[in-house]
PDB file of C-alpha atoms in Angstrom:
ATOM      1  CA  MET A   1     142.495  25.864 171.756  1.00 81.00           C
ATOM      2  CA  ARG A   2     143.461  29.045 173.636  1.00 87.00           C
ATOM      3  CA  THR A   3     145.096  30.451 170.507  1.00 91.00           C
ATOM      4  CA  ARG A   4     141.979  29.770 168.439  1.00 91.00           C
ATOM      5  CA  LEU A   5     139.783  31.516 171.014  1.00 93.00           C
ATOM      6  CA  LEU A   6     142.098  34.520 171.084  1.00 93.00           C
ATOM      7  CA  LEU A   7     142.127  34.637 167.301  1.00 94.00           C
ATOM      8  CA  GLY A   8     138.320  34.534 167.293  1.00 95.00           C
ATOM      9  CA  LEU A   9     138.112  37.322 169.881  1.00 95.00           C
ATOM     10  CA  SER A  10     140.706  39.336 167.968  1.00 96.00           C
ATOM     11  CA  LEU A  11     138.794  38.945 164.708  1.00 95.00           C
ATOM     12  CA  LEU A  12     135.491  39.831 166.329  1.00 96.00           C
ATOM     13  CA  SER A  13     136.763  42.903 168.179  1.00 95.00           C
ATOM     14  CA  THR A  14     138.879  44.296 165.337  1.00 95.00           C
ATOM     15  CA  GLY A  15     136.037  43.616 162.901  1.00 95.00           C
ATOM     16  CA  LEU A  16     133.616  45.521 165.112  1.00 94.00           C
ATOM     17  CA  LEU A  17     136.132  48.338 165.489  1.00 94.00           C
ATOM     18  CA  ALA A  18     136.822  48.568 161.755  1.00 93.00           C
ATOM     19  CA  GLY A  19     133.106  48.322 161.010  1.00 93.00           C
ATOM     20  CA  ALA A  20     132.149  51.045 163.472  1.00 93.00           C
ATOM     21  CA  PHE A  21     134.886  53.390 162.265  1.00 92.00           C
ATOM     22  CA  GLY A  22     134.097  52.518 158.648  1.00 91.00           C
ATOM     23  CA  TYR A  23     130.393  53.193 159.118  1.00 92.00           C
ATOM     24  CA  GLY A  24     131.216  56.532 160.701  1.00 91.00           C
ATOM     25  CA  ALA A  25     133.576  57.497 157.883  1.00 90.00           C
ATOM     26  CA  ALA A  26     131.226  56.357 155.116  1.00 91.00           C
ATOM     27  CA  ASN A  27     127.911  57.537 156.571  1.00 93.00           C
ATOM     28  CA  LEU A  28     128.162  59.808 159.590  1.00 92.00           C
ATOM     29  CA  VAL A  29     130.864  62.193 158.395  1.00 92.00           C
ATOM     30  CA  PRO A  30     129.121  62.937 155.063  1.00 94.00           C
ATOM     31  CA  THR A  31     125.890  63.475 157.006  1.00 94.00           C
ATOM     32  CA  PHE A  32     127.709  65.817 159.403  1.00 93.00           C
ATOM     33  CA  ASN A  33     128.732  67.846 156.364  1.00 90.00           C
ATOM     34  CA  ALA A  34     125.210  67.905 154.892  1.00 95.00           C
ATOM     35  CA  VAL A  35     123.353  69.389 157.854  1.00 96.00           C
ATOM     36  CA  PRO A  36     123.516  72.867 159.413  1.00 95.00           C
ATOM     37  CA  ILE A  37     126.469  73.367 161.763  1.00 95.00           C
ATOM     38  CA  ASP A  38     124.349  73.691 164.916  1.00 94.00           C
ATOM     39  CA  MET A  39     122.634  70.357 164.198  1.00 95.00           C
ATOM     40  CA  ARG A  40     125.990  68.725 163.474  1.00 95.00           C
ATOM     41  CA  LEU A  41     127.491  70.000 166.736  1.00 95.00           C
ATOM     42  CA  ASP A  42     124.552  68.801 168.837  1.00 95.00           C
ATOM     43  CA  PHE A  43     124.500  65.369 167.188  1.00 94.00           C
ATOM     44  CA  HIS A  44     128.286  65.024 167.306  1.00 94.00           C
ATOM     45  CA  THR A  45     128.303  65.851 171.025  1.00 94.00           C
ATOM     46  CA  ASP A  46     125.627  63.253 171.842  1.00 93.00           C
ATOM     47  CA  LEU A  47     127.244  60.641 169.608  1.00 93.00           C
ATOM     48  CA  MET A  48     130.597  61.062 171.352  1.00 92.00           C
ATOM     49  CA  LYS A  49     128.966  60.366 174.731  1.00 90.00           C
ATOM     50  CA  MET A  50     128.053  56.892 173.498  1.00 89.00           C
ATOM     51  CA  ASN A  51     131.229  56.361 171.492  1.00 90.00           C
ATOM     52  CA  GLY A  52     133.367  57.210 174.500  1.00 87.00           C
ATOM     53  CA  ILE A  53     132.271  53.942 176.085  1.00 89.00           C
ATOM     54  CA  THR A  54     131.761  51.549 173.180  1.00 91.00           C
ATOM     55  CA  MET A  55     134.685  52.531 170.981  1.00 91.00           C
ATOM     56  CA  GLN A  56     137.209  52.601 173.809  1.00 90.00           C
ATOM     57  CA  ALA A  57     136.018  49.157 174.896  1.00 93.00           C
ATOM     58  CA  ALA A  58     136.366  47.831 171.337  1.00 93.00           C
ATOM     59  CA  MET A  59     139.859  49.315 171.045  1.00 94.00           C
ATOM     60  CA  ALA A  60     140.906  47.854 174.407  1.00 95.00           C
ATOM     61  CA  VAL A  61     139.613  44.351 173.612  1.00 96.00           C
ATOM     62  CA  SER A  62     141.176  44.511 170.152  1.00 95.00           C
ATOM     63  CA  ALA A  63     144.572  45.590 171.448  1.00 95.00           C
ATOM     64  CA  LEU A  64     144.659  43.158 174.391  1.00 96.00           C
ATOM     65  CA  SER A  65     143.438  40.141 172.432  1.00 96.00           C
ATOM     66  CA  THR A  66     145.779  40.679 169.483  1.00 96.00           C
ATOM     67  CA  LEU A  67     148.801  41.313 171.696  1.00 96.00           C
ATOM     68  CA  ALA A  68     147.944  38.218 173.777  1.00 96.00           C
ATOM     69  CA  LEU A  69     147.653  36.257 170.533  1.00 95.00           C
ATOM     70  CA  ALA A  70     151.107  37.504 169.541  1.00 95.00           C
ATOM     71  CA  ALA A  71     152.504  36.364 172.888  1.00 96.00           C
ATOM     72  CA  LEU A  72     151.103  32.850 172.424  1.00 95.00           C
ATOM     73  CA  THR A  73     152.120  32.278 168.823  1.00 93.00           C
ATOM     74  CA  ARG A  74     155.391  31.981 166.945  1.00 92.00           C
ATOM     75  CA  GLU A  75     157.127  33.082 163.787  1.00 92.00           C
ATOM     76  CA  ARG A  76     155.080  34.901 161.131  1.00 93.00           C
ATOM     77  CA  THR A  77     151.809  34.586 163.056  1.00 93.00           C
ATOM     78  CA  ARG A  78     153.410  36.353 166.020  1.00 95.00           C
ATOM     79  CA  VAL A  79     154.627  39.200 163.810  1.00 96.00           C
ATOM     80  CA  LEU A  80     151.232  39.573 162.136  1.00 96.00           C
ATOM     81  CA  ALA A  81     149.291  39.477 165.417  1.00 95.00           C
ATOM     82  CA  ALA A  82     151.696  41.954 167.023  1.00 96.00           C
ATOM     83  CA  THR A  83     151.336  44.250 164.024  1.00 95.00           C
ATOM     84  CA  ALA A  84     147.533  44.096 164.303  1.00 95.00           C
ATOM     85  CA  GLY A  85     147.815  44.815 168.021  1.00 94.00           C
ATOM     86  CA  LEU A  86     150.043  47.804 167.440  1.00 94.00           C
ATOM     87  CA  LEU A  87     147.654  49.104 164.793  1.00 93.00           C
ATOM     88  CA  THR A  88     144.757  48.955 167.259  1.00 94.00           C
ATOM     89  CA  VAL A  89     146.911  50.761 169.816  1.00 93.00           C
ATOM     90  CA  ALA A  90     147.573  53.354 167.098  1.00 92.00           C
ATOM     91  CA  SER A  91     143.787  53.699 166.623  1.00 92.00           C
ATOM     92  CA  PHE A  92     143.484  54.390 170.324  1.00 93.00           C
ATOM     93  CA  LEU A  93     146.327  56.928 170.325  1.00 94.00           C
ATOM     94  CA  ILE A  94     144.973  58.742 167.259  1.00 94.00           C
ATOM     95  CA  THR A  95     141.558  58.858 168.905  1.00 93.00           C
ATOM     96  CA  ARG A  96     142.829  59.931 172.320  1.00 94.00           C
ATOM     97  CA  PHE A  97     145.256  62.606 171.163  1.00 96.00           C
ATOM     98  CA  GLY A  98     143.630  63.627 167.871  1.00 96.00           C
ATOM     99  CA  ASN A  99     139.857  63.249 167.900  1.00 96.00           C
ATOM    100  CA  VAL A 100     139.052  63.489 171.624  1.00 95.00           C
ATOM    101  CA  PRO A 101     140.515  66.991 172.135  1.00 97.00           C
ATOM    102  CA  ILE A 102     138.578  68.227 169.111  1.00 97.00           C
ATOM    103  CA  ASN A 103     135.440  66.495 170.417  1.00 96.00           C
ATOM    104  CA  GLY A 104     135.868  68.531 173.608  1.00 95.00           C
ATOM    105  CA  ARG A 105     135.970  71.708 171.561  1.00 97.00           C
ATOM    106  CA  ILE A 106     132.902  70.626 169.583  1.00 96.00           C
ATOM    107  CA  LYS A 107     131.055  70.081 172.873  1.00 95.00           C
ATOM    108  CA  GLN A 108     131.898  73.658 173.888  1.00 96.00           C
ATOM    109  CA  TRP A 109     130.813  75.015 170.507  1.00 97.00           C
ATOM    110  CA  ALA A 110     127.474  73.203 170.788  1.00 95.00           C
ATOM    111  CA  ALA A 111     126.827  75.088 174.031  1.00 95.00           C
ATOM    112  CA  THR A 112     127.998  78.436 172.628  1.00 95.00           C
ATOM    113  CA  THR A 113     129.070  79.350 169.096  1.00 94.00           C
ATOM    114  CA  PRO A 114     131.698  77.776 166.838  1.00 96.00           C
ATOM    115  CA  PRO A 115     134.776  79.913 166.182  1.00 97.00           C
ATOM    116  CA  ALA A 116     135.479  81.473 162.797  1.00 96.00           C
ATOM    117  CA  ASP A 117     138.011  78.722 161.967  1.00 97.00           C
ATOM    118  CA  HIS A 118     135.680  75.844 162.915  1.00 96.00           C
ATOM    119  CA  ALA A 119     135.731  74.376 159.382  1.00 95.00           C
ATOM    120  CA  LYS A 120     139.517  73.992 159.557  1.00 97.00           C
ATOM    121  CA  ILE A 121     139.300  72.273 162.953  1.00 97.00           C
ATOM    122  CA  LEU A 122     136.508  69.963 161.768  1.00 96.00           C
ATOM    123  CA  SER A 123     138.620  69.110 158.733  1.00 95.00           C
ATOM    124  CA  ARG A 124     141.459  68.101 161.059  1.00 97.00           C
ATOM    125  CA  TRP A 125     139.020  65.910 163.028  1.00 96.00           C
ATOM    126  CA  LYS A 126     138.057  64.230 159.734  1.00 93.00           C
ATOM    127  CA  LEU A 127     141.718  63.532 158.907  1.00 94.00           C
ATOM    128  CA  PHE A 128     142.242  61.888 162.301  1.00 95.00           C
ATOM    129  CA  ASN A 129     139.064  59.885 161.744  1.00 92.00           C
ATOM    130  CA  GLU A 130     140.285  58.665 158.353  1.00 91.00           C
ATOM    131  CA  ALA A 131     143.688  57.748 159.795  1.00 90.00           C
ATOM    132  CA  ARG A 132     142.215  55.635 162.576  1.00 89.00           C
ATOM    133  CA  THR A 133     139.698  54.018 160.238  1.00 85.00           C
ATOM    134  CA  CYS A 134     141.074  53.096 156.858  1.00 75.00           C
ATOM    135  CA  THR A 135     144.447  54.539 156.123  1.00 61.00           C
ATOM    136  CA  CYS A 136     146.592  52.672 158.586  1.00 64.00           C
ATOM    137  CA  THR A 137     144.872  51.271 161.625  1.00 85.00           C
ATOM    138  CA  ALA A 138     141.493  49.641 162.273  1.00 89.00           C
ATOM    139  CA  VAL A 139     140.794  48.186 158.835  1.00 90.00           C
ATOM    140  CA  ALA A 140     144.426  47.160 158.394  1.00 91.00           C
ATOM    141  CA  ALA A 141     144.442  45.358 161.766  1.00 93.00           C
ATOM    142  CA  PHE A 142     141.287  43.472 160.805  1.00 94.00           C
ATOM    143  CA  ALA A 143     142.705  42.543 157.383  1.00 94.00           C
ATOM    144  CA  ILE A 144     145.912  41.247 158.969  1.00 94.00           C
ATOM    145  CA  LEU A 145     143.965  39.053 161.378  1.00 94.00           C
ATOM    146  CA  ILE A 146     141.897  37.682 158.499  1.00 94.00           C
ATOM    147  CA  CYS A 147     145.200  36.670 156.886  1.00 93.00           C
ATOM    148  CA  VAL A 148     146.277  34.978 160.135  1.00 92.00           C
ATOM    149  CA  ALA A 149     143.002  33.055 160.316  1.00 93.00           C
ATOM    150  CA  LEU A 150     143.227  31.982 156.685  1.00 92.00           C
ATOM    151  CA  ARG A 151     146.848  30.855 157.137  1.00 89.00           C
ATOM    152  CA  GLN A 152     145.943  28.802 160.196  1.00 87.00           C
ATOM    153  CA  ALA A 153     142.960  27.223 158.432  1.00 85.00           C
ATOM    154  CA  SER A 154     145.150  26.380 155.445  1.00 86.00           C
ATOM    155  CA  ARG A 155     147.834  24.914 157.724  1.00 83.00           C
ATOM    156  CA  ARG A 156     145.242  22.745 159.537  1.00 83.00           C
ATOM    157  CA  ALA A 157     143.833  21.529 156.213  1.00 84.00           C
ATOM    158  CA  THR A 158     147.333  20.609 155.003  1.00 85.00           C
ATOM    159  CA  GLU A 159     148.102  18.757 158.243  1.00 84.00           C
ATOM    160  CA  GLN A 160     144.892  16.725 157.950  1.00 82.00           C
ATOM    161  CA  HIS A 161     145.792  15.471 154.470  1.00 76.00           C
TER     162      HIS A 161
END
């Protein structure tokens, strides 16, 4: 029962994390690029105030629940859950050491003027955003946990027959 609850919490939190990052990558970033730089900087700064709370909470719940699931399971499920947990930790580390420092610079630019090389720095922010979203972390962690859930459902169905 405890394992099923942890799996449910892991699926929910990693799904929310992947969805939020995915929405940002698919919708917010292209919009950032379509508006004037001053509007983008103001919006980005306000958005990061909210994201600082919600996204860090989603990353923490995702990491803790998947790593707890790994501790309570065995064999392949343990490896998969641990991998998902490490991927969510990677999302946090990419965010903390990649995006957050650039967000601090963006906040300063919104209050003053962006530097001449701002496009290069914003491009780097976008690369970090893609890395934590699709390439190797949030979406991958969610997909792995879906596989765990499907395996467990299949195993239960086999045991019942």
